[in-house]
C-alpha positions as a LaTeX table, in Angstrom:
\begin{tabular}{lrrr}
\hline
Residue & $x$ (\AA) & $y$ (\AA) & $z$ (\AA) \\
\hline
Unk1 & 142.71 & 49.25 & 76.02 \\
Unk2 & 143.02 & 50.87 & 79.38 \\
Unk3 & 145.41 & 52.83 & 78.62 \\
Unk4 & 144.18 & 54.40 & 75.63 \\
Unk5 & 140.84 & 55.31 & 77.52 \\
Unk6 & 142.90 & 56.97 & 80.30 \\
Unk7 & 145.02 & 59.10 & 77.74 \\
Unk8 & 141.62 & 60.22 & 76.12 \\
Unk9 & 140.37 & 60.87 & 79.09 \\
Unk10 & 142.89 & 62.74 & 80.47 \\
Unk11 & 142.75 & 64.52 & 76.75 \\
Unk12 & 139.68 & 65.75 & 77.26 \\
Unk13 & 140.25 & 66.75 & 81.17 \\
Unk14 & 142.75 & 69.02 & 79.87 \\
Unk15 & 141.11 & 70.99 & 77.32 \\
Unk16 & 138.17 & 71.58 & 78.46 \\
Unk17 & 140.20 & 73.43 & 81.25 \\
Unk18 & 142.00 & 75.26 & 79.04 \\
Unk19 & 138.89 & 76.99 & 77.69 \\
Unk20 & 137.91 & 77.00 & 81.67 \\
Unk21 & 141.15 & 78.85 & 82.29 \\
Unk22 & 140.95 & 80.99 & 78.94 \\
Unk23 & 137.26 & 82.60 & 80.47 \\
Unk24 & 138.36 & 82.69 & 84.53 \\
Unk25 & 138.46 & 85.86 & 85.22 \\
Unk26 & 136.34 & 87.71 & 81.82 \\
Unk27 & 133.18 & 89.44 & 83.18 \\
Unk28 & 129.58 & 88.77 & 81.44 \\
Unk29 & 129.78 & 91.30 & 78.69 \\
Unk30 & 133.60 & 89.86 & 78.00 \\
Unk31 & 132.26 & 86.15 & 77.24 \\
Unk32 & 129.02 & 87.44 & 75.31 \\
Unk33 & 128.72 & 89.70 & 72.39 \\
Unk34 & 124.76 & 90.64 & 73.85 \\
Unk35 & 125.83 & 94.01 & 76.27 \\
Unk36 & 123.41 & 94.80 & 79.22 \\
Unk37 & 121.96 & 97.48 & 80.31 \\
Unk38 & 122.63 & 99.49 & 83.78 \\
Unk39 & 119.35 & 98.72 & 84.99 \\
Unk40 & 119.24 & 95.45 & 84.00 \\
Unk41 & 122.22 & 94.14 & 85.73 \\
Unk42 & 121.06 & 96.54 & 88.75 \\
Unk43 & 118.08 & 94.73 & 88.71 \\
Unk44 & 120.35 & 90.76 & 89.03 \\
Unk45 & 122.25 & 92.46 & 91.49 \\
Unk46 & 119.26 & 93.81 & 93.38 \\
Unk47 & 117.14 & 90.41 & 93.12 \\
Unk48 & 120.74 & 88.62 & 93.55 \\
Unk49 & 123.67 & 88.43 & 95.18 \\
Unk50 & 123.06 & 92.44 & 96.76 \\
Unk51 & 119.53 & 90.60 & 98.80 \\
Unk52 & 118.19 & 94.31 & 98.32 \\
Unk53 & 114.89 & 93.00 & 97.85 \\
Unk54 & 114.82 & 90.99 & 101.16 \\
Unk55 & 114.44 & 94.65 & 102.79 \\
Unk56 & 113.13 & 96.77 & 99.78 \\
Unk57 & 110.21 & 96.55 & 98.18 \\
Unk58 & 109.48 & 98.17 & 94.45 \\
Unk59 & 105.84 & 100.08 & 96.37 \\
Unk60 & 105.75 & 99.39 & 99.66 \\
Unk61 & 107.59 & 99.62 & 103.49 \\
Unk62 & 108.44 & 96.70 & 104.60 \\
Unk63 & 112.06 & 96.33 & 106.93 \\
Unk64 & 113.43 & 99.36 & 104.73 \\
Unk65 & 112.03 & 102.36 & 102.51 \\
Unk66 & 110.51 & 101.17 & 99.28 \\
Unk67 & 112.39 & 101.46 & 96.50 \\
Unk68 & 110.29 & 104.15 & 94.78 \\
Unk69 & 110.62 & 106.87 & 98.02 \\
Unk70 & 114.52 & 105.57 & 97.96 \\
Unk71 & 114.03 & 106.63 & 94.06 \\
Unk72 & 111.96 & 109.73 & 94.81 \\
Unk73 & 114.07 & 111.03 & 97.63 \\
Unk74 & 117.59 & 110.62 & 96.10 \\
Unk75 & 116.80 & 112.39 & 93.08 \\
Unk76 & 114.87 & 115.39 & 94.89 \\
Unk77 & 118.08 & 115.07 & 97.09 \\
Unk78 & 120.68 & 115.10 & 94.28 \\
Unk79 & 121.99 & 112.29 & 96.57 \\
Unk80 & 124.57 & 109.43 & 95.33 \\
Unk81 & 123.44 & 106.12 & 96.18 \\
Unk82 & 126.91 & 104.55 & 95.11 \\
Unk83 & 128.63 & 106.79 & 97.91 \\
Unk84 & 125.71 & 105.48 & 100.92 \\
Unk85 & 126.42 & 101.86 & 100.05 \\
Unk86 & 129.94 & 102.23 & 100.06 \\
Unk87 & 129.49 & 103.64 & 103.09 \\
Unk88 & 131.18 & 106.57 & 102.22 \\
Unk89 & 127.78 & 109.28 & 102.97 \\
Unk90 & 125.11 & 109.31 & 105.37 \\
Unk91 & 121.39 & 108.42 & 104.83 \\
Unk92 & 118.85 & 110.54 & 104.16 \\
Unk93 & 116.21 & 108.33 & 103.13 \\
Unk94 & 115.20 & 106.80 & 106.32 \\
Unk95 & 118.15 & 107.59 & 108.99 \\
Unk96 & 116.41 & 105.73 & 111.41 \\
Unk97 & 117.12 & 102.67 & 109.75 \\
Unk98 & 120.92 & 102.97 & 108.87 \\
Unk99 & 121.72 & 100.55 & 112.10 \\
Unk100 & 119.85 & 97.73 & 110.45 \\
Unk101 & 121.28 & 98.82 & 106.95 \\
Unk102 & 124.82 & 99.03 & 108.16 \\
Unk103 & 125.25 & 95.24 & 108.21 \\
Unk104 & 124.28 & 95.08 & 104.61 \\
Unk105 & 127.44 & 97.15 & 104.14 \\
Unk106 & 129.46 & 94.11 & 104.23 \\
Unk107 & 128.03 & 92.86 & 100.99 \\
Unk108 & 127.77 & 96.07 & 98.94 \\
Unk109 & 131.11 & 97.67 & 100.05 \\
Unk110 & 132.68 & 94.57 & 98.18 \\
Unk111 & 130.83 & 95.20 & 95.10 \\
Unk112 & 132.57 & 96.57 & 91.90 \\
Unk113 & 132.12 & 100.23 & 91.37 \\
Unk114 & 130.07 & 99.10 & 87.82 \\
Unk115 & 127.77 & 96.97 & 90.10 \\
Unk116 & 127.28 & 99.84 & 92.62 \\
Unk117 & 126.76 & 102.23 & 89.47 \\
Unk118 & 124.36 & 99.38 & 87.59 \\
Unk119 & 122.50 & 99.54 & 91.01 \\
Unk120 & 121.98 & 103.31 & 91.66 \\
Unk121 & 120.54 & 102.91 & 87.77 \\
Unk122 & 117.89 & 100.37 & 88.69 \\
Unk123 & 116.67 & 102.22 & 91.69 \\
Unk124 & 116.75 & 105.39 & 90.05 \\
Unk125 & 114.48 & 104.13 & 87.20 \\
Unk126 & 111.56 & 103.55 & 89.61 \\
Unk127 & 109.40 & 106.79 & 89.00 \\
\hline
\end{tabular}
C-alpha cells in the first residue's frame, strides 16, 4: 500500500512540473489570451516592482517631481523617459534630484525595454 501511494505521489510531483517547466520562462501575455495595455502594465510596474511611487506622486512633490510635471515636462521637452532610466540621458525634470534618483537606476536599468516602454506610457498618460 505504501508503495502504490509513493508512485502516485511521485506521479503527480512530476506532472505538475512539467506544466511548471512548459510556462518557466513565457511572459504574461504568453500564458493568457487577455493582452494589456502599455499603461496598464506601466502602471504594475510603477506601483510594483519599479517602487516609482515611493518617490512620485500622481499631483504632488514629495522626494521627487510628481508624476504629472514629469508628464508635462517630457512631452513639452520631446524628452525620452526610457533613455533617463536607462541611464543613458540626463534629467531635465528636476536635475537637482538625479543624485537621489541615480540609485533607483539599479532597478530600472534591469528592466526589459517593453517594461521601460510600458512605463514611459503610464507617465505620459497623466495630463
Amino acid at each position: 500500500m505504501k508503495k502504490i501511494l509513493f508512485i502516485a505521489l511521485a506521479f503527480a510531483s512530476f506532472s505538475c512540473k512539467k506544466e511548471n517547466q512548459e510556462n518557466f520562462g513565457k511572459t504574461t501575455e504568453e500564458n493568457t489570451s487577455v493582452t494589456q495595455k502599455p499603461e496598464e502594465l506601466g502602471k504594475e510596474i510603477f506601483e510594483g516592482k519599479g517602487v516609482c511611487y515611493t518617490c512620485h506622486k500622481e499631483e504632488s512633490k514629495t522626494v521627487g517631481p510628481s508624476i504629472k510635471d514629469i508628464a508635462k515636462i517630457y512631452r513639452e521637452k520631446k524628452g525620452n523617459i526610457v533613455a533617463f532610466l536607462q541611464e543613458k540621458s540626463e534629467p531635465i525634470v528636476d536635475p537637482s534630484q538625479y543624485a537621489t534618483m541615480k540609485t533607483n537606476f539599479v532597478v530600472t536599468k534591469n528592466l526589459p525595454e517593453e517594461e521601460l516602454k510600458a512605463l514611459e506610457a503610464y507617465i505620459l498618460s497623466f495630463k
